[in-house]
Amino acid sequence: MPANLDKEQVKRWRLILGPHGQDSLAQIAAGCGGCELSPEQMGMDEALAAIYDETATSEDKHGSRSAGLGPSAPSLAKWLGDIRSYFKEDVVTVIQNDAIEKKGLTQLLFEPEMLKNVEPNPQLVGTLMSLKGRIPERTKETARMVVRAVVDKIKRLLEQKIRQAVMGALNRNEHSPIPHAPSIDWKWTIGRNLKNYQPTLGTIIPDKVYFFSRAQRSNKWTVIVDMDQSGSMAESVVYGSVTGSIFASLPALNTRVVAFDTEVVDLTEQCGADPVDMIFGVQLGGGTDINKSVAYCEKFITDPTQTIFFLITDLFEGGNEAQLVRRLKEMVESGVRVICLLALSDSGIPSYDERVAKKISEFGVPCFGCTPNKLPELIEGVLKKQDLKALAVRIATRKQPSA
């Protein structure tokens, strides 16, 4: 532990180590006023101990209560309220997920009163998807509200950026006679009017101003989103479903959304209506037959050179691997823009089959994890027919902007 700690640093270490670090820290902190926690910090300590203190009893020798999270609904409701008041949203998300995973607190999701107090996030939606067959009838409407909150949040994050990326890539090669200031093609306008430079004014007086077209050409591209619905891909399925619904809302794209395990489920109709319905149409778990899903998706490819195929999977194939590799290679050779997203999430890349990833990357299928905020840039680059491998490297290695 670092030497020369000030009082607040000692208190933070006390919260990290829990009540059993009290005696040791008291000796270290003797010279800076001790490590007694404030009432608010005691509340934080209690909330954290309920999940992370494996040895605490109902009352330790320092008088700090650490009752844990038993079956009592009032106790659980109070705990949920405490963590929301003490910690920021991203920390609340981590604590909630740990409560479900470490303590098996599925009652968080089975009582409407509890679910209303939970912080909505994609990881929680993934858990709801995996438990949907066990959620009591009285809780289903509240569960939909939680999923709706997450869907709306993702759409606010991505929808406008994806729309701008798609329309910018498809329309900025055409000029329009309709005047619209935000659509001025400044580079083309300046280049065409250099002859009209006025030295006395120090500026160009253009004869004509050129504007980018705002027309949306229907179904110029086919976009197929093929999602692995095995349990490890839960967060990616949530983001993939919402992204698919955004694609489906754009007239310039003909969108198909498919989910698979050992069977294939076409979610395109739900995608066009409500992404919440689509998410509840996904059944997490089961085996994995990627080849079967790719074979199903092939029938939607009418113009390979105008088709984008997003395969969202960790590549652990339970079906015919050799045939899968062959299908993907034939897609690439025909002109389809194929991209394998090992993850579409904020939680990092899961374990994946490196051997299969290497095989398909050798003939032009980039395999990488993509955070949702990088997706618009990826889509725009693909639509502009940029080099996929270079695009994948650029997106995967670029640092996130600081908050």
mmCIF file of N, CA and C in Angstrom, residues 76 80 84 96 100 106-120 124 128 135 138-147:
data_model
loop_
_atom_site.group_PDB
_atom_site.id
_atom_site.type_symbol
_atom_site.label_atom_id
_atom_site.label_comp_id
_atom_site.label_asym_id
_atom_site.label_seq_id
_atom_site.Cartn_x
_atom_site.Cartn_y
_atom_site.Cartn_z
ATOM 1 N N LEU A 76 -33.840 -5.818 0.099
ATOM 2 C CA LEU A 76 -33.305 -5.737 -1.250
ATOM 3 C C LEU A 76 -33.667 -4.411 -1.896
ATOM 4 N N LEU A 80 -31.010 -1.578 -3.298
ATOM 5 C CA LEU A 80 -31.034 -1.018 -4.647
ATOM 6 C C LEU A 80 -31.076 0.500 -4.609
ATOM 7 N N ARG A 84 -27.901 3.243 -5.852
ATOM 8 C CA ARG A 84 -28.212 4.294 -6.830
ATOM 9 C C ARG A 84 -27.921 5.682 -6.262
ATOM 10 N N GLN A 96 -24.755 -4.100 -9.787
ATOM 11 C CA GLN A 96 -25.958 -4.903 -10.067
ATOM 12 C C GLN A 96 -25.604 -6.218 -10.740
ATOM 13 N N ILE A 100 -26.187 -10.148 -9.308
ATOM 14 C CA ILE A 100 -26.878 -11.249 -9.989
ATOM 15 C C ILE A 100 -25.955 -12.448 -10.155
ATOM 16 N N THR A 106 -31.626 -13.447 -8.627
ATOM 17 C CA THR A 106 -32.576 -13.327 -9.731
ATOM 18 C C THR A 106 -33.895 -12.724 -9.269
ATOM 19 N N GLN A 107 -34.124 -12.644 -7.938
ATOM 20 C CA GLN A 107 -35.343 -11.980 -7.482
ATOM 21 C C GLN A 107 -35.319 -10.503 -7.833
ATOM 22 N N LEU A 108 -34.123 -9.977 -8.130
ATOM 23 C CA LEU A 108 -34.041 -8.611 -8.646
ATOM 24 C C LEU A 108 -34.927 -8.442 -9.871
ATOM 25 N N LEU A 109 -35.070 -9.518 -10.631
ATOM 26 C CA LEU A 109 -35.742 -9.438 -11.910
ATOM 27 C C LEU A 109 -37.142 -10.021 -11.886
ATOM 28 N N PHE A 110 -37.541 -10.633 -10.785
ATOM 29 C CA PHE A 110 -38.813 -11.331 -10.745
ATOM 30 C C PHE A 110 -39.918 -10.550 -10.042
ATOM 31 N N GLU A 111 -39.589 -9.453 -9.387
ATOM 32 C CA GLU A 111 -40.592 -8.650 -8.712
ATOM 33 C C GLU A 111 -40.657 -7.269 -9.364
ATOM 34 N N PRO A 112 -41.836 -6.815 -9.788
ATOM 35 C CA PRO A 112 -41.939 -5.509 -10.446
ATOM 36 C C PRO A 112 -41.336 -4.382 -9.621
ATOM 37 N N GLU A 113 -41.570 -4.409 -8.305
ATOM 38 C CA GLU A 113 -41.060 -3.333 -7.449
ATOM 39 C C GLU A 113 -39.539 -3.289 -7.466
ATOM 40 N N MET A 114 -38.917 -4.466 -7.547
ATOM 41 C CA MET A 114 -37.463 -4.521 -7.587
ATOM 42 C C MET A 114 -36.942 -4.029 -8.942
ATOM 43 N N LEU A 115 -37.567 -4.519 -9.988
ATOM 44 C CA LEU A 115 -37.090 -4.216 -11.338
ATOM 45 C C LEU A 115 -37.176 -2.726 -11.628
ATOM 46 N N LYS A 116 -38.163 -2.050 -11.042
ATOM 47 C CA LYS A 116 -38.283 -0.603 -11.247
ATOM 48 C C LYS A 116 -37.090 0.153 -10.675
ATOM 49 N N ASN A 117 -36.442 -0.420 -9.676
ATOM 50 C CA ASN A 117 -35.321 0.259 -9.023
ATOM 51 C C ASN A 117 -33.968 -0.087 -9.632
ATOM 52 N N VAL A 118 -33.949 -1.013 -10.594
ATOM 53 C CA VAL A 118 -32.691 -1.438 -11.189
ATOM 54 C C VAL A 118 -32.272 -0.452 -12.267
ATOM 55 N N GLU A 119 -30.970 -0.212 -12.378
ATOM 56 C CA GLU A 119 -30.436 0.668 -13.417
ATOM 57 C C GLU A 119 -30.474 -0.061 -14.763
ATOM 58 N N PRO A 120 -31.263 0.415 -15.744
ATOM 59 C CA PRO A 120 -31.332 -0.270 -17.042
ATOM 60 C C PRO A 120 -29.996 -0.174 -17.787
ATOM 61 N N LEU A 124 -28.026 -5.945 -18.284
ATOM 62 C CA LEU A 124 -29.241 -6.362 -17.589
ATOM 63 C C LEU A 124 -30.269 -6.912 -18.580
ATOM 64 N N LEU A 128 -32.180 -10.498 -18.672
ATOM 65 C CA LEU A 128 -33.627 -10.670 -18.830
ATOM 66 C C LEU A 128 -33.950 -11.592 -19.996
ATOM 67 N N ILE A 135 -39.648 -15.429 -16.128
ATOM 68 C CA ILE A 135 -40.132 -14.186 -15.523
ATOM 69 C C ILE A 135 -41.631 -14.295 -15.280
ATOM 70 N N ARG A 138 -46.648 -11.202 -13.718
ATOM 71 C CA ARG A 138 -46.836 -9.890 -13.101
ATOM 72 C C ARG A 138 -45.648 -8.958 -13.337
ATOM 73 N N THR A 139 -44.522 -9.536 -13.751
ATOM 74 C CA THR A 139 -43.304 -8.742 -13.922
ATOM 75 C C THR A 139 -43.011 -8.436 -15.385
ATOM 76 N N LYS A 140 -43.716 -9.092 -16.296
ATOM 77 C CA LYS A 140 -43.350 -8.979 -17.710
ATOM 78 C C LYS A 140 -43.459 -7.550 -18.237
ATOM 79 N N GLU A 141 -44.500 -6.823 -17.821
ATOM 80 C CA GLU A 141 -44.661 -5.462 -18.325
ATOM 81 C C GLU A 141 -43.534 -4.557 -17.810
ATOM 82 N N THR A 142 -43.137 -4.768 -16.556
ATOM 83 C CA THR A 142 -42.020 -3.988 -16.017
ATOM 84 C C THR A 142 -40.731 -4.343 -16.738
ATOM 85 N N ALA A 143 -40.557 -5.630 -17.058
ATOM 86 C CA ALA A 143 -39.372 -6.053 -17.809
ATOM 87 C C ALA A 143 -39.332 -5.370 -19.175
ATOM 88 N N ARG A 144 -40.491 -5.256 -19.823
ATOM 89 C CA ARG A 144 -40.538 -4.558 -21.112
ATOM 90 C C ARG A 144 -40.165 -3.085 -20.947
ATOM 91 N N MET A 145 -40.575 -2.482 -19.837
ATOM 92 C CA MET A 145 -40.221 -1.084 -19.586
ATOM 93 C C MET A 145 -38.712 -0.921 -19.460
ATOM 94 N N VAL A 146 -38.061 -1.883 -18.784
ATOM 95 C CA VAL A 146 -36.605 -1.836 -18.642
ATOM 96 C C VAL A 146 -35.936 -1.970 -20.005
ATOM 97 N N VAL A 147 -36.404 -2.942 -20.795
ATOM 98 C CA VAL A 147 -35.840 -3.138 -22.136
ATOM 99 C C VAL A 147 -36.077 -1.893 -22.988
#
